[in-house]
Tab-separated table of C-alpha atoms in Angstrom:
chain	number	residue	atom	x	y	z
A	20	MET	CA	141.461	96.073	106.897
A	21	THR	CA	142.325	99.401	105.312
A	22	ALA	CA	139.281	101.553	104.547
A	23	ARG	CA	138.153	101.405	100.934
A	24	ALA	CA	136.503	103.830	98.537
A	25	ALA	CA	135.769	103.733	94.813
A	26	VAL	CA	135.822	106.158	91.910
A	27	ILE	CA	133.671	104.945	89.009
A	28	LEU	CA	134.317	106.729	85.730
A	29	ALA	CA	131.087	107.326	83.797
A	30	ALA	CA	131.707	110.607	81.979
A	31	GLY	CA	131.900	109.234	78.438
A	32	GLN	CA	129.289	110.380	75.950
A	33	GLY	CA	128.693	106.883	74.580
A	34	THR	CA	127.956	108.149	71.082
A	35	ARG	CA	128.816	104.784	69.516
A	36	MET	CA	125.889	103.220	71.355
A	37	LYS	CA	123.643	105.348	69.093
A	38	SER	CA	120.911	105.492	71.710
A	39	ALA	CA	118.964	108.144	73.613
A	40	THR	CA	119.737	106.119	76.736
A	41	PRO	CA	123.161	106.984	78.221
A	42	LYS	CA	125.647	104.201	77.644
A	43	VAL	CA	126.126	103.143	81.271
A	44	LEU	CA	122.359	102.960	81.830
A	45	HIS	CA	122.009	100.156	79.295
A	46	LYS	CA	121.409	96.808	80.965
A	47	VAL	CA	123.141	93.453	81.145
A	48	GLY	CA	121.222	90.715	82.904
A	49	GLY	CA	118.394	93.134	83.634
A	50	ARG	CA	120.617	95.596	85.567
A	51	THR	CA	122.254	98.785	84.344
A	52	MET	CA	125.992	98.688	83.804
A	53	LEU	CA	126.353	101.498	86.353
A	54	ASP	CA	124.425	99.567	89.003
A	55	ARG	CA	126.433	96.433	88.290
A	56	MET	CA	129.690	98.279	88.954
A	57	ILE	CA	128.298	99.863	92.114
A	58	ASP	CA	127.292	96.368	93.254
A	59	THR	CA	130.844	95.148	92.646
A	60	VAL	CA	132.661	97.848	94.605
A	61	GLN	CA	130.172	97.751	97.459
A	62	THR	CA	130.561	93.985	97.712
A	63	LEU	CA	134.294	94.615	98.125
A	64	GLY	CA	133.594	96.873	101.098
A	65	CYS	CA	133.955	100.319	99.545
A	66	GLU	CA	132.337	102.587	102.109
A	67	GLN	CA	132.302	105.622	99.820
A	68	VAL	CA	131.577	105.559	96.091
A	69	VAL	CA	131.978	108.551	93.783
A	70	VAL	CA	130.651	108.395	90.220
A	71	VAL	CA	132.327	110.820	87.818
A	72	VAL	CA	129.909	112.063	85.162
A	73	GLY	CA	130.080	114.540	82.294
A	74	LYS	CA	128.316	117.873	82.284
A	75	ALA	CA	125.768	116.561	79.799
A	76	ASN	CA	125.154	113.337	81.750
A	77	ALA	CA	122.430	114.569	84.086
A	78	GLU	CA	120.525	111.301	83.715
A	79	VAL	CA	123.558	109.272	84.800
A	80	GLY	CA	124.159	111.590	87.748
A	81	ALA	CA	120.544	111.282	88.834
A	82	ALA	CA	120.724	107.485	88.644
A	83	ALA	CA	123.938	107.439	90.696
A	84	GLU	CA	122.554	109.713	93.412
A	85	ALA	CA	119.273	107.799	93.529
A	86	ARG	CA	121.339	104.731	94.355
A	87	LEU	CA	124.087	106.245	96.526
A	88	GLY	CA	122.583	109.436	97.894
A	89	PRO	CA	123.280	113.167	97.408
A	90	GLY	CA	126.888	114.110	96.817
A	91	ALA	CA	127.816	110.770	95.277
A	92	THR	CA	128.730	112.313	91.921
A	93	ALA	CA	131.493	114.548	90.623
A	94	VAL	CA	131.340	116.388	87.305
A	95	GLN	CA	134.199	116.348	84.810
A	96	ASP	CA	133.936	119.498	82.720
A	97	PRO	CA	135.417	119.678	80.181
A	98	PRO	CA	136.485	116.082	79.424
A	99	LEU	CA	140.285	116.077	79.333
A	100	GLY	CA	141.201	112.422	79.816
A	101	THR	CA	141.019	109.696	82.431
A	102	ALA	CA	143.442	111.243	84.927
A	103	HIS	CA	141.473	114.483	84.736
A	104	ALA	CA	138.259	112.507	85.369
A	105	VAL	CA	139.656	110.943	88.549
A	106	LEU	CA	140.855	114.360	89.738
A	107	ALA	CA	137.233	115.521	89.522
A	108	ALA	CA	136.501	113.226	92.490
A	109	LYS	CA	139.216	114.747	94.686
A	110	ASP	CA	136.954	117.063	96.686
A	111	ALA	CA	134.345	114.342	97.240
A	112	LEU	CA	137.063	112.136	98.781
A	113	SER	CA	138.828	114.889	100.721
A	114	GLY	CA	137.838	113.466	104.093
A	115	PHE	CA	138.603	109.851	103.241
A	116	GLU	CA	141.704	108.021	104.408
A	117	GLY	CA	142.456	104.659	102.845
A	118	ASP	CA	142.625	102.876	99.502
A	119	VAL	CA	140.762	104.029	96.409
A	120	VAL	CA	139.881	101.750	93.517
A	121	ILE	CA	139.414	103.361	90.116
A	122	THR	CA	137.148	101.494	87.743
A	123	TYR	CA	134.764	102.030	84.833
A	124	ALA	CA	130.971	101.987	84.662
A	125	ASP	CA	130.923	100.361	81.225
A	126	ALA	CA	132.613	97.104	82.285
A	127	PRO	CA	129.512	95.097	83.234
A	128	LEU	CA	131.204	91.707	83.672
A	129	LEU	CA	133.819	92.876	86.175
A	130	GLY	CA	132.924	91.175	89.443
A	131	PRO	CA	134.291	91.162	92.981
A	132	ASP	CA	136.398	88.083	92.255
A	133	ASP	CA	138.112	89.958	89.431
A	134	LEU	CA	138.647	93.276	91.205
A	135	GLY	CA	139.286	91.942	94.712
A	136	PRO	CA	142.871	90.773	94.004
A	137	LEU	CA	143.915	94.407	93.514
A	138	PHE	CA	143.162	95.095	97.169
A	139	ALA	CA	145.061	91.932	98.072
A	140	LEU	CA	148.121	93.230	96.212
A	141	ARG	CA	147.878	96.489	98.139
A	142	GLU	CA	147.715	94.623	101.423
A	143	ALA	CA	150.790	92.651	100.322
A	144	GLY	CA	152.773	95.864	99.944
A	145	ALA	CA	152.178	97.206	96.426
A	146	ASP	CA	151.919	100.999	96.274
A	147	ILE	CA	149.774	100.704	93.163
A	148	ALA	CA	147.879	97.571	92.181
A	149	MET	CA	146.700	97.627	88.580
A	150	MET	CA	144.508	95.413	86.432
A	151	ALA	CA	145.948	93.712	83.361
A	152	PHE	CA	144.691	91.116	80.877
A	153	GLU	CA	145.789	89.125	77.853
A	154	PRO	CA	143.469	89.931	74.941
A	155	ALA	CA	142.934	87.744	71.926
A	156	ASP	CA	143.868	90.777	69.815
A	157	SER	CA	146.329	93.115	71.533
A	158	LEU	CA	146.748	95.498	68.610
A	159	LEU	CA	145.294	98.632	70.242
A	160	TYR	CA	146.124	98.079	73.907
A	161	GLY	CA	148.927	99.512	76.019
A	162	ARG	CA	151.484	96.847	76.976
A	163	VAL	CA	152.382	96.218	80.617
A	164	ILE	CA	156.147	95.784	80.815
A	165	THR	CA	157.278	93.880	83.901
A	166	GLY	CA	160.626	93.118	85.500
A	167	ALA	CA	162.189	89.830	86.501
A	168	GLY	CA	160.326	89.820	89.817
A	169	GLY	CA	156.964	90.564	88.234
A	170	GLU	CA	157.018	94.243	89.187
A	171	VAL	CA	155.528	96.666	86.673
A	172	LEU	CA	158.179	98.833	85.052
A	173	LYS	CA	156.018	100.855	82.680
A	174	ILE	CA	152.983	100.925	80.417
A	175	VAL	CA	153.727	101.509	76.753
A	176	GLU	CA	150.938	102.672	74.458
A	177	ALA	CA	150.536	100.510	71.349
A	178	ARG	CA	151.512	103.309	68.968
A	179	ASP	CA	154.752	103.908	70.905
A	180	ALA	CA	155.756	100.282	71.472
A	181	SER	CA	158.826	98.702	69.940
A	182	GLU	CA	158.540	95.390	68.124
A	183	ALA	CA	159.760	93.587	71.238
A	184	GLU	CA	157.226	95.415	73.384
A	185	LYS	CA	154.408	94.683	70.926
A	186	ALA	CA	155.160	90.982	71.446
A	187	VAL	CA	154.215	91.313	75.131
A	188	ARG	CA	150.813	89.719	75.748
A	189	LEU	CA	150.003	91.476	79.028
A	190	CYS	CA	147.942	94.621	78.419
A	191	ASN	CA	146.570	97.420	80.565
A	192	ALA	CA	142.891	97.173	81.559
A	193	GLY	CA	142.749	100.554	83.307
A	194	MET	CA	141.543	99.656	86.807
A	195	MET	CA	143.860	100.375	89.733
A	196	VAL	CA	144.025	100.702	93.524
A	197	ALA	CA	146.216	103.094	95.491
A	198	ASP	CA	146.235	105.096	98.714
A	199	ARG	CA	144.083	108.198	98.290
A	200	ALA	CA	146.719	110.752	99.284
A	201	ALA	CA	149.433	109.170	97.135
A	202	LEU	CA	147.067	108.756	94.200
A	203	PHE	CA	146.025	112.396	94.070
A	204	GLY	CA	149.631	113.431	94.539
A	205	TRP	CA	150.616	111.547	91.381
A	206	LEU	CA	147.541	112.788	89.524
A	207	ALA	CA	148.522	116.384	90.229
A	208	ARG	CA	151.821	115.731	88.410
A	209	VAL	CA	150.306	114.205	85.262
A	210	ASP	CA	150.724	116.457	82.216
A	211	ASN	CA	149.006	116.552	78.846
A	212	LYS	CA	152.028	116.564	76.576
A	213	ASN	CA	150.682	114.096	74.076
A	214	VAL	CA	148.957	114.083	70.692
A	215	LYS	CA	145.477	114.440	72.188
A	216	ALA	CA	146.513	116.967	74.852
A	217	GLU	CA	144.769	114.832	77.471
A	218	TYR	CA	145.713	113.752	80.983
A	219	TYR	CA	146.094	109.973	81.040
A	220	LEU	CA	145.613	107.822	84.134
A	221	THR	CA	148.285	105.417	82.886
A	222	ASP	CA	150.901	108.131	83.493
A	223	VAL	CA	150.393	107.591	87.221
A	224	VAL	CA	152.171	104.244	86.905
A	225	GLY	CA	155.244	105.825	85.351
A	226	LEU	CA	155.333	108.522	88.036
A	227	ALA	CA	155.095	105.953	90.817
A	228	VAL	CA	157.860	103.805	89.316
A	229	GLY	CA	159.987	106.912	88.946
A	230	ASP	CA	159.473	107.583	92.644
A	231	GLY	CA	160.767	104.128	93.447
A	232	LYS	CA	157.332	102.804	94.396
A	233	ALA	CA	156.182	99.223	93.876
A	234	VAL	CA	153.587	98.675	91.158
A	235	ARG	CA	152.072	95.211	90.763
A	236	ALA	CA	149.601	93.861	88.225
A	237	HIS	CA	146.854	91.276	88.520
A	238	SER	CA	145.790	89.583	85.286
A	239	ALA	CA	142.035	89.087	84.843
A	240	PRO	CA	140.162	87.238	82.073
A	241	GLU	CA	139.510	89.341	78.994
A	242	ALA	CA	135.739	89.019	79.389
A	243	ALA	CA	135.910	90.482	82.888
A	244	VAL	CA	137.401	93.768	81.729
A	245	MET	CA	135.624	94.162	78.399
A	246	GLY	CA	134.000	97.530	77.859
A	247	CYS	CA	130.665	98.032	76.170
A	248	ASP	CA	130.746	100.968	73.768
A	249	THR	CA	128.467	99.626	71.014
A	250	PRO	CA	125.260	97.601	70.751
A	251	ALA	CA	127.334	94.689	69.454
A	252	GLN	CA	129.587	94.747	72.530
A	253	LEU	CA	126.552	95.036	74.784
A	254	ALA	CA	125.057	91.961	73.127
A	255	GLN	CA	128.359	90.120	73.553
A	256	ALA	CA	128.400	90.962	77.275
A	257	GLU	CA	124.815	89.769	77.613
A	258	ARG	CA	125.704	86.489	75.920
A	259	ILE	CA	128.636	85.912	78.257
A	260	PHE	CA	126.506	86.771	81.281
A	261	GLN	CA	123.749	84.350	80.208
A	262	ASP	CA	126.238	81.544	79.556
A	263	ARG	CA	127.665	82.031	83.049
A	264	GLN	CA	124.209	81.919	84.620
A	265	ARG	CA	123.269	78.778	82.712
A	266	ALA	CA	126.462	77.020	83.755
A	267	ARG	CA	125.939	78.093	87.356
A	268	PHE	CA	122.375	76.786	87.603
A	269	LEU	CA	123.237	73.497	85.915
A	270	ALA	CA	126.127	73.014	88.333
A	271	GLU	CA	123.806	73.718	91.256
A	272	GLY	CA	121.296	71.043	90.221
A	273	VAL	CA	118.671	72.973	88.266
A	274	ALA	CA	117.339	71.042	85.267
A	275	LEU	CA	117.464	73.192	82.127
A	276	VAL	CA	115.899	71.319	79.229
A	277	ALA	CA	117.439	73.633	76.610
A	278	PRO	CA	119.862	75.925	78.464
A	279	GLU	CA	120.753	78.045	75.456
A	280	THR	CA	117.132	79.235	75.153
A	281	VAL	CA	116.625	80.362	78.768
A	282	HIS	CA	117.422	83.922	79.843
A	283	PHE	CA	118.165	84.950	83.413
A	284	ALA	CA	118.441	88.201	85.349
A	285	TYR	CA	121.272	89.223	87.645
A	286	ASP	CA	119.267	88.253	90.756
A	287	THR	CA	117.415	85.125	89.595
A	288	GLU	CA	117.169	82.502	92.356
A	289	ILE	CA	116.347	78.891	91.490
A	290	GLU	CA	116.712	76.059	93.974
A	291	PRO	CA	118.201	72.676	93.050
A	292	GLY	CA	115.579	70.228	91.864
A	293	ALA	CA	113.553	72.780	89.908
A	294	THR	CA	113.002	72.322	86.171
A	295	VAL	CA	113.010	75.030	83.506
A	296	GLU	CA	111.841	74.189	79.994
A	297	GLN	CA	112.628	75.919	76.701
A	298	PHE	CA	112.413	79.653	75.975
A	299	VAL	CA	111.704	80.886	79.497
A	300	VAL	CA	112.608	84.463	80.468
A	301	PHE	CA	113.428	85.437	84.039
A	302	ALA	CA	113.247	89.207	84.468
A	303	PRO	CA	114.539	90.685	87.749
A	304	GLY	CA	113.155	89.653	91.113
A	305	VAL	CA	112.260	85.973	90.623
A	306	ARG	CA	112.693	83.144	93.117
A	307	VAL	CA	111.809	79.537	92.235
A	308	GLU	CA	111.781	76.781	94.842
A	309	THR	CA	112.673	73.127	94.469
A	310	ARG	CA	110.497	70.719	92.430
A	311	ALA	CA	108.770	73.631	90.704
A	312	VAL	CA	108.442	73.303	86.934
A	313	ILE	CA	108.535	76.340	84.665
A	314	ARG	CA	107.196	75.199	81.338
A	315	ALA	CA	108.089	76.530	77.916
A	316	PHE	CA	107.592	80.116	76.712
A	317	SER	CA	106.788	81.568	80.132
A	318	HIS	CA	107.853	85.023	81.355
A	319	LEU	CA	108.439	85.729	85.055
A	320	GLU	CA	109.208	89.016	86.785
A	321	GLY	CA	109.142	89.971	90.460
A	322	ALA	CA	107.516	86.656	91.339
A	323	VAL	CA	107.860	83.787	93.802
A	324	VAL	CA	107.158	80.204	92.714
A	325	LYS	CA	106.993	77.820	95.642
A	326	GLU	CA	107.849	74.156	95.953
A	327	GLY	CA	106.233	71.830	93.454
A	328	ALA	CA	104.271	74.514	91.606
A	329	LEU	CA	103.669	74.194	87.868
A	330	ILE	CA	103.903	77.295	85.682
A	331	GLY	CA	102.962	77.469	82.001
A	332	PRO	CA	103.477	76.842	79.217
A	333	TYR	CA	102.923	80.390	77.949
A	334	ALA	CA	102.297	81.815	81.424
A	335	ARG	CA	103.115	85.333	82.563
A	336	LEU	CA	103.929	86.116	86.186
A	337	ARG	CA	104.172	89.832	86.893
A	338	PRO	CA	105.497	91.622	89.995
A	339	GLY	CA	103.806	90.518	93.192
A	340	ALA	CA	102.775	87.086	91.925
A	341	ASP	CA	103.239	84.602	94.779
A	342	ILE	CA	102.454	81.085	93.626
A	343	GLY	CA	101.938	78.567	96.425
A	344	GLU	CA	103.118	74.995	96.791
A	345	GLU	CA	101.745	72.558	94.188
A	346	ALA	CA	99.661	75.328	92.589
A	347	HIS	CA	99.090	75.337	88.824
A	348	ILE	CA	99.269	78.430	86.628
A	349	GLY	CA	98.652	77.227	83.098
A	350	ASN	CA	98.767	78.359	79.494
A	351	PHE	CA	97.923	81.981	78.753
A	352	VAL	CA	97.351	82.825	82.402
A	353	GLU	CA	98.607	86.167	83.714
A	354	VAL	CA	99.092	86.788	87.428
A	355	LYS	CA	99.913	90.189	88.928
A	356	LYS	CA	100.116	90.984	92.657
A	357	VAL	CA	98.099	87.933	93.666
A	358	ALA	CA	98.950	85.292	96.274
A	359	VAL	CA	97.839	81.902	94.962
A	360	GLY	CA	97.371	79.335	97.717
A	361	LYS	CA	98.658	75.788	97.978
A	362	GLY	CA	97.232	73.469	95.343
A	363	ALA	CA	95.071	76.143	93.694
A	364	LYS	CA	94.637	75.925	89.932
A	365	ALA	CA	94.207	78.444	87.128
A	366	ASN	CA	94.953	76.256	84.166
A	367	HIS	CA	94.154	78.423	81.153
A	368	LEU	CA	93.124	81.745	79.647
A	369	THR	CA	92.812	83.764	82.837
A	370	TYR	CA	93.819	87.133	84.297
A	371	LEU	CA	94.389	87.344	88.059
A	372	GLY	CA	95.288	90.875	89.151
A	373	ASP	CA	95.401	92.258	92.730
A	374	GLY	CA	94.109	89.973	95.443
A	375	SER	CA	94.350	86.356	96.525
A	376	VAL	CA	93.281	82.845	95.614
A	377	GLY	CA	92.839	80.431	98.498
A	378	ALA	CA	94.327	76.980	98.823
A	379	GLY	CA	92.682	74.357	96.618
A	380	ALA	CA	90.529	76.857	94.720
A	381	ASN	CA	89.814	76.255	91.038
A	382	ILE	CA	89.749	79.164	88.612
A	383	GLY	CA	87.924	78.274	85.404
A	384	ALA	CA	89.045	79.208	81.910
A	385	GLY	CA	88.371	82.788	80.878
A	386	THR	CA	88.098	84.139	84.426
A	387	ILE	CA	88.998	87.803	84.861
A	388	PHE	CA	89.776	89.772	88.012
A	389	CYS	CA	88.367	93.148	86.921
A	390	ASN	CA	90.710	95.183	89.108
A	391	TYR	CA	90.923	98.599	87.433
A	392	ASP	CA	88.277	101.266	86.849
A	393	GLY	CA	90.509	103.583	84.862
A	394	PHE	CA	91.698	105.440	87.973
A	395	ASP	CA	92.236	103.032	90.873
A	396	LYS	CA	93.040	99.374	91.528
A	397	TYR	CA	90.840	97.140	93.689
A	398	GLU	CA	91.267	93.654	95.111
A	399	THR	CA	89.523	90.347	94.508
A	400	HIS	CA	89.734	87.517	97.047
A	401	VAL	CA	88.743	83.931	96.303
A	402	GLY	CA	88.463	81.687	99.364
A	403	GLU	CA	89.865	78.224	99.963
A	404	GLY	CA	88.255	75.476	97.921
A	405	ALA	CA	86.092	77.891	95.931
A	406	PHE	CA	85.151	77.055	92.348
A	407	ILE	CA	85.049	79.873	89.815
A	408	GLY	CA	83.137	78.810	86.728
A	409	SER	CA	84.538	79.419	83.275
A	410	ASN	CA	84.222	82.891	81.802
A	411	THR	CA	83.434	84.538	85.145
A	412	ALA	CA	84.190	88.247	85.567
A	413	LEU	CA	84.880	89.153	89.195
A	414	VAL	CA	84.411	92.920	89.498
A	415	ALA	CA	86.600	94.201	92.314
A	416	PRO	CA	86.358	94.914	95.134
A	417	VAL	CA	84.730	91.552	95.703
A	418	THR	CA	85.203	88.436	97.827
A	419	VAL	CA	84.126	84.887	97.031
A	420	GLY	CA	83.914	82.911	100.260
A	421	PRO	CA	85.511	79.519	100.986
A	422	GLY	CA	83.849	76.647	99.161
A	423	ALA	CA	81.576	78.929	97.132
A	424	TYR	CA	80.750	78.445	93.453
A	425	THR	CA	80.143	80.934	90.663
A	426	GLY	CA	78.168	79.885	87.628
A	427	SER	CA	79.959	79.961	84.288
A	428	GLY	CA	79.505	83.194	82.387
A	429	SER	CA	78.599	85.223	85.472
A	430	VAL	CA	79.560	88.804	86.236
A	431	ILE	CA	80.031	88.865	90.001
A	432	THR	CA	79.767	92.346	91.516
A	433	LYS	CA	78.805	91.457	95.108
A	434	ASP	CA	80.465	89.306	97.766
A	435	VAL	CA	79.571	85.601	97.690
A	436	ALA	CA	79.034	83.810	101.005
A	437	ALA	CA	80.921	80.653	101.894
A	438	ASP	CA	79.538	77.502	100.259
A	439	ALA	CA	76.968	79.528	98.252
A	440	LEU	CA	76.315	79.462	94.513
A	441	ALA	CA	76.309	82.822	92.743
A	442	VAL	CA	74.840	83.036	89.235
A	443	GLU	CA	74.392	86.279	87.298
A	444	ARG	CA	73.090	85.799	83.745
A	445	GLY	CA	70.404	87.253	81.560
A	446	GLN	CA	67.365	85.007	81.001
A	447	GLN	CA	67.870	82.687	78.039
A	448	ALA	CA	65.198	82.992	75.350
A	449	GLU	CA	64.685	80.615	72.410
A	450	ARG	CA	62.900	81.255	69.092
A	451	PRO	CA	62.112	77.970	67.314
A	452	GLY	CA	63.128	77.870	63.628
A	453	TRP	CA	64.732	81.344	63.692
A	454	ALA	CA	68.123	80.175	62.423
A	455	ALA	CA	66.696	78.368	59.378
A	456	LYS	CA	64.572	81.397	58.434
A	457	PHE	CA	67.596	83.700	58.877
A	458	ARG	CA	69.751	81.615	56.534
A	459	ALA	CA	66.973	81.398	53.923
A	460	ARG	CA	66.514	85.168	53.972
A	461	LYS	CA	70.222	85.818	53.546
A	462	LEU	CA	70.570	83.298	50.696
A	463	ALA	CA	67.589	84.786	48.879
A	464	ALA	CA	69.053	88.279	49.148
A	465	ARG	CA	72.342	87.083	47.690
A	466	ALA	CA	70.607	85.289	44.868
A	467	ALA	CA	68.711	88.468	43.987
A	468	LYS	CA	72.049	90.300	43.688
A	469	GLY	CA	73.504	87.547	41.548
A	470	THR	CA	76.202	86.666	44.125
A	471	LYS	CA	77.135	83.434	45.794
């Protein structure tokens, strides 16, 4: 297979997003648009990826180099069009020999299955393989004019198209693949003799055709090539992504009680036979095994839910939560960086942070792992079969041994031995008749003030 590289254009200012966050760092499915495009080209085997950023896009450049390493960015300064942006990557690719795909960081739904056919066209003999699509509204898009054999003859901008050309449904999406040396040769010949005085990437197609080279187009679905320039478009992309995820999980055998209310991340893993109820949110990093049930209004992030476990309703699993087989994490229970053993239960109103809960242990309502002293985090470990009484505060670092009990309302600050009972409460005192005297005194005081 011919070596592959990618140039991802991310130099736009994104002013229409009206956000302090750079456009391509907004997220779809819990992953930035830039990362999603990097995922796509790397999945297709691109061994080198160059992200073209603007001079003012330091945050985008930092994100790209954090992902790809130093030297993975090229700066377009000043911005003079798409062909000029690709030329900015020339030096970064000077030692590369093979095919280069040009794509855009703000096309979050473009996947390997959409972009891969361009490489296939190259392998079949096309000198340039370009992406096209048939939009519902083609008013503003350049038309792709093809010959009798399907070869691309030219791209005509909408404002320059004749009535016959405007009737053409196939439009230019902007992505293309070509040999590096040939590509930069054509780019060097692109001029800026147009209304905007910019260098357009689409001119490369005309130059190649003029040289007698073969240009072929692959037509992708409109959703795959949609750009996200505004919050409304970003929301539309998110909706499409979520619908795809819902359809995928249903097809794979996951029971979604109300699919339209469940939100997934790009990397959510759910095995067939699991059940997800209404209004559940999966943030990144979640894996759910078969027969697990995620009940309504739960939020999961960076967590593992093992076979047959029951989560929620109204549960929150934070990063590092590892819920064992047949374990129960109930309503208004929060778990963070805790391994919960097989069959253990924390059924309501509990915070478990940093530590472990052994198999078969029972965590009573109102239990708190007191894991933070304002500076550092400490661990709490509850042994197998232990019973933590309701409203117990376990002050870390502390260990409750296997089979041990803690009395309800206790504040446990020392380790508890296996099979022991630990109780820490102040002595209860009772004053007979105090409540009746208190009420009488209060009522008399109100009466004296003339109030009820």
